[in-house]
Amino acid sequence: MSPSDPKRGNGVTRPYDLVLFGATGFTGALVAEYLAGHAPPSLRWALAGRSREKLEAVRRSLGMAQPRLAELPLLVADSHDRASLDRVAQDAHVVCTTVGPYALHGAELVAACVDAGTHYCDLTGEVQFIRRMIDAHHERAQQTGARIVHCAGFDSIPSDLGCLMLQEHAIEAFGAPCSVVRFSLTKNRGGVSGGTVASMLNLLDEARRDRSVLRTVGHPYALNPPGEQTGPDGSDQRGIGWDADAGTITAPFVMAAINTRVVRRSNALFGYRYGRDFSYSEVTSLPASPKGALTAAGLTLGLGGLLLAANVPPLRRALEKRLPKPGEGPSRRARERGFFEVELRGTGARPSGEPFEVRAVVAGTQDPGYGETAKMLGESALCLASDALTSAGGVLTPAVALGMTLVGRLRTAGMTFDIR
Ligand SMILES: NC(=O)c1ccc[n+]([C@@H]2O[C@H](COP(=O)([O-])OP(=O)(O)OC[C@H]3O[C@@H](n4cnc5c(N)ncnc54)[C@H](OP(=O)(O)O)[C@@H]3O)[C@@H](O)[C@H]2O)c1
């Protein structure tokens, strides 16, 4: 079905194929720019946000580059006004949102999309928020057919789709999935935006107020279906380690706390295609050199220091002054100079018992959290809007909802997804 076909999705005629909510924010503007450059001309899309004035400014800047976008429809809605969100959800086949922190501003939009049977994608990395959405909406989304896709950015697409690609390859080449997959961030240059800082600080505040949030976030199977929250994995790596196979120093990877939970949920929703005993972990990989050791120590202590500072009021105030505010983020030059590369190494055994090893690389050529994230979220939204997907409704993961179809899109868009 083409994007301009008025009878799409659940067979209901709706005015828009895709609505981008939060187009006035730092990341939202990057996603708007990505869609302006990559959406097929037939796609009926619109920008949404809480301020018409700000939306008009975003549209003006898109229209300067492409005059046909000067007439892009604008929808005004507020995250805390359910009626306005219902109108957006009912008028669209897909809603893509960059309005965060999601734990503060995201719940009502998910509810509106589930009720309207509207597909949805976002950039949350907030485990506690996703758990709430699963508990509140997974069953109903299965009924309405809405595909709710959280974590469609740097967290957790390289992890979730990298692991899916590796497992698909292992099953085809060796007749069995990898029982162990280890993810290493091998190259990375990127910055943070105000919305990401606000989301992390809000998570720490929630955890301080409510111990159950801390338990959820610390649970290795936090996002698995009820009754299926067990498996071989324990806590994420917290200190400095040594990877004997690769000959590298390892340090904690800050996104492991979300990515590992997403990959484990994918395995569960796939009916344990990766195996019941599947083990998955993530680290930052550093060269075995004095510089690598110093960086590993810096990453480990820096993470601990950040957690401490966020919880001590005078340090917290000093931290907030230095970090980017909502609407701020890395400059265009910094985004273009950014990059990332991750390696996934899997081991398993063929049905004959003979062991095998397999390796995959996922990489991007811009700042992972912004340039590449705008691409990953934009392509996820286009995939939901335009591609013939086989997944059912539910609160899903990128691998379960979009799978290898999205891998194909991201390759075409310039990202590396390779088996090596
Ligand atoms: N997973 C990843 O890889 C990744 C990467 C980048 C960002 N993110 C996440 O994306 C989110 C956005 O980050 P950002 O830096 O772009 O934030 P930002 O610049 O502060 O933008 C936030 C957006 O939310 C809108 N908003 C706030 N309250 C609203 C409300 N009540 N109703 C409607 N809209 C509202 C803002 O509208 P106004 O312009 O009117 O204020 C703005 O458009 C954060 O949660 C961040 O963690 C994730």
CSV table of N, CA and C in Angstrom, one decimal, residues 67-129:
chain,number,residue,atom,x,y,z
A,67,PRO,N,10.2,24.5,-0.7
A,67,PRO,CA,9.0,25.4,-0.6
A,67,PRO,C,7.7,24.6,-0.5
A,68,ARG,N,7.7,23.3,-1.0
A,68,ARG,CA,6.4,22.6,-0.8
A,68,ARG,C,6.1,22.3,0.6
A,69,LEU,N,7.1,22.4,1.5
A,69,LEU,CA,6.8,22.1,2.9
A,69,LEU,C,6.3,23.4,3.7
A,70,ALA,N,6.2,24.5,3.0
A,70,ALA,CA,5.7,25.7,3.6
A,70,ALA,C,4.2,25.6,4.0
A,71,GLU,N,3.5,24.6,3.4
A,71,GLU,CA,2.1,24.4,3.7
A,71,GLU,C,1.9,23.2,4.6
A,72,LEU,N,2.9,22.6,5.2
A,72,LEU,CA,2.8,21.4,6.0
A,72,LEU,C,1.8,21.7,7.1
A,73,PRO,N,0.8,20.8,7.3
A,73,PRO,CA,-0.2,21.0,8.4
A,73,PRO,C,0.4,21.0,9.8
A,74,LEU,N,-0.2,21.9,10.6
A,74,LEU,CA,0.3,22.0,12.0
A,74,LEU,C,-0.9,21.6,12.9
A,75,LEU,N,-0.6,20.8,13.9
A,75,LEU,CA,-1.6,20.4,14.9
A,75,LEU,C,-1.2,20.8,16.3
A,76,VAL,N,-2.0,21.5,17.0
A,76,VAL,CA,-1.7,22.0,18.4
A,76,VAL,C,-2.3,21.0,19.4
A,77,ALA,N,-1.4,20.5,20.3
A,77,ALA,CA,-1.8,19.5,21.3
A,77,ALA,C,-0.9,19.6,22.5
A,78,ASP,N,-1.4,19.3,23.6
A,78,ASP,CA,-0.6,19.4,24.8
A,78,ASP,C,-0.6,18.0,25.5
A,79,SER,N,0.6,17.6,25.9
A,79,SER,CA,0.8,16.2,26.5
A,79,SER,C,-0.2,16.0,27.7
A,80,HIS,N,-0.7,17.0,28.3
A,80,HIS,CA,-1.5,16.8,29.5
A,80,HIS,C,-3.0,17.2,29.2
A,81,ASP,N,-3.3,17.3,27.9
A,81,ASP,CA,-4.7,17.6,27.5
A,81,ASP,C,-5.2,16.4,26.6
A,82,ARG,N,-5.8,15.4,27.3
A,82,ARG,CA,-6.1,14.2,26.6
A,82,ARG,C,-7.0,14.4,25.3
A,83,ALA,N,-7.9,15.3,25.4
A,83,ALA,CA,-8.8,15.5,24.2
A,83,ALA,C,-7.9,15.9,23.0
A,84,SER,N,-7.0,16.8,23.2
A,84,SER,CA,-6.1,17.2,22.1
A,84,SER,C,-5.3,16.1,21.6
A,85,LEU,N,-4.8,15.2,22.5
A,85,LEU,CA,-4.0,14.0,22.0
A,85,LEU,C,-4.9,13.0,21.3
A,86,ASP,N,-6.2,12.9,21.7
A,86,ASP,CA,-7.1,12.0,21.0
A,86,ASP,C,-7.3,12.5,19.6
A,87,ARG,N,-7.4,13.8,19.4
A,87,ARG,CA,-7.6,14.3,18.0
A,87,ARG,C,-6.4,13.9,17.2
A,88,VAL,N,-5.2,14.1,17.7
A,88,VAL,CA,-4.0,13.8,17.0
A,88,VAL,C,-4.0,12.3,16.6
A,89,ALA,N,-4.2,11.5,17.6
A,89,ALA,CA,-4.1,10.0,17.4
A,89,ALA,C,-5.1,9.5,16.5
A,90,GLN,N,-6.4,10.1,16.5
A,90,GLN,CA,-7.4,9.6,15.7
A,90,GLN,C,-7.3,10.1,14.2
A,91,ASP,N,-6.5,11.2,14.0
A,91,ASP,CA,-6.3,11.7,12.7
A,91,ASP,C,-5.1,11.1,12.0
A,92,ALA,N,-4.3,10.3,12.7
A,92,ALA,CA,-3.0,9.8,12.1
A,92,ALA,C,-3.0,8.3,12.1
A,93,HIS,N,-2.2,7.7,11.2
A,93,HIS,CA,-1.9,6.3,11.2
A,93,HIS,C,-0.7,6.0,12.1
A,94,VAL,N,0.2,7.0,12.2
A,94,VAL,CA,1.4,6.8,13.0
A,94,VAL,C,1.7,8.1,13.7
A,95,VAL,N,2.0,8.1,15.0
A,95,VAL,CA,2.4,9.2,15.8
A,95,VAL,C,3.9,8.9,16.2
A,96,CYS,N,4.8,9.8,15.9
A,96,CYS,CA,6.2,9.7,16.3
A,96,CYS,C,6.4,10.9,17.3
A,97,THR,N,6.9,10.6,18.5
A,97,THR,CA,7.0,11.6,19.5
A,97,THR,C,8.4,11.8,20.0
A,98,THR,N,8.8,13.1,20.2
A,98,THR,CA,10.1,13.4,20.8
A,98,THR,C,9.8,14.3,22.0
A,99,VAL,N,8.6,14.2,22.6
A,99,VAL,CA,8.2,15.0,23.7
A,99,VAL,C,8.7,14.2,25.0
A,100,GLY,N,9.7,14.7,25.6
A,100,GLY,CA,10.2,14.1,26.8
A,100,GLY,C,10.6,15.1,27.9
A,101,PRO,N,10.9,14.7,29.1
A,101,PRO,CA,11.0,13.3,29.6
A,101,PRO,C,9.6,12.6,29.5
A,102,TYR,N,9.7,11.4,28.9
A,102,TYR,CA,8.5,10.6,28.7
A,102,TYR,C,7.7,10.3,30.0
A,103,ALA,N,8.5,10.0,31.0
A,103,ALA,CA,7.9,9.6,32.3
A,103,ALA,C,7.0,10.8,32.8
A,104,LEU,N,7.4,12.0,32.4
A,104,LEU,CA,6.6,13.2,32.8
A,104,LEU,C,5.5,13.6,31.8
A,105,HIS,N,5.8,13.4,30.5
A,105,HIS,CA,4.9,13.9,29.5
A,105,HIS,C,4.4,12.9,28.5
A,106,GLY,N,4.7,11.6,28.7
A,106,GLY,CA,4.4,10.6,27.6
A,106,GLY,C,3.2,9.7,27.7
A,107,ALA,N,2.7,9.5,29.0
A,107,ALA,CA,1.7,8.5,29.2
A,107,ALA,C,0.4,8.7,28.5
A,108,GLU,N,-0.1,9.9,28.5
A,108,GLU,CA,-1.4,10.1,27.9
A,108,GLU,C,-1.4,9.9,26.4
A,109,LEU,N,-0.3,10.2,25.7
A,109,LEU,CA,-0.2,10.0,24.3
A,109,LEU,C,-0.2,8.5,23.9
A,110,VAL,N,0.5,7.8,24.7
A,110,VAL,CA,0.5,6.3,24.5
A,110,VAL,C,-1.0,5.8,24.6
A,111,ALA,N,-1.6,6.2,25.7
A,111,ALA,CA,-3.0,5.8,25.9
A,111,ALA,C,-3.9,6.2,24.7
A,112,ALA,N,-3.7,7.4,24.2
A,112,ALA,CA,-4.6,7.9,23.1
A,112,ALA,C,-4.3,7.0,21.8
A,113,CYS,N,-3.0,6.7,21.6
A,113,CYS,CA,-2.7,5.9,20.4
A,113,CYS,C,-3.2,4.5,20.5
A,114,VAL,N,-3.1,3.9,21.7
A,114,VAL,CA,-3.6,2.6,21.9
A,114,VAL,C,-5.1,2.6,21.6
A,115,ASP,N,-5.8,3.5,22.2
A,115,ASP,CA,-7.3,3.5,22.1
A,115,ASP,C,-7.7,3.7,20.6
A,116,ALA,N,-6.9,4.6,19.9
A,116,ALA,CA,-7.3,4.9,18.5
A,116,ALA,C,-6.7,3.8,17.5
A,117,GLY,N,-6.0,2.8,18.0
A,117,GLY,CA,-5.4,1.8,17.1
A,117,GLY,C,-4.3,2.5,16.2
A,118,THR,N,-3.6,3.5,16.7
A,118,THR,CA,-2.6,4.2,16.0
A,118,THR,C,-1.2,3.8,16.3
A,119,HIS,N,-0.4,3.5,15.3
A,119,HIS,CA,1.0,3.1,15.6
A,119,HIS,C,1.8,4.2,16.2
A,120,TYR,N,2.8,3.9,16.9
A,120,TYR,CA,3.5,4.9,17.8
A,120,TYR,C,5.0,4.6,17.9
A,121,CYS,N,5.8,5.6,17.8
A,121,CYS,CA,7.3,5.4,18.1
A,121,CYS,C,7.8,6.5,18.9
A,122,ASP,N,8.8,6.3,19.7
A,122,ASP,CA,9.4,7.3,20.5
A,122,ASP,C,10.9,7.1,20.8
A,123,LEU,N,11.5,8.0,21.6
A,123,LEU,CA,12.9,7.9,22.0
A,123,LEU,C,13.1,7.7,23.4
A,124,THR,N,12.1,7.1,24.1
A,124,THR,CA,12.4,7.0,25.6
A,124,THR,C,13.5,6.0,25.9
A,125,GLY,N,14.2,6.2,26.9
A,125,GLY,CA,15.1,5.2,27.5
A,125,GLY,C,14.8,5.0,28.9
A,126,GLU,N,13.6,5.4,29.3
A,126,GLU,CA,13.2,5.4,30.7
A,126,GLU,C,12.5,4.1,31.0
A,127,VAL,N,13.2,3.2,31.7
A,127,VAL,CA,12.7,1.8,31.9
A,127,VAL,C,11.4,1.8,32.7
A,128,GLN,N,11.4,2.7,33.7
A,128,GLN,CA,10.2,2.7,34.6
A,128,GLN,C,9.0,3.1,33.8
A,129,PHE,N,9.1,4.1,32.9
A,129,PHE,CA,8.0,4.5,32.0
A,129,PHE,C,7.5,3.4,31.1
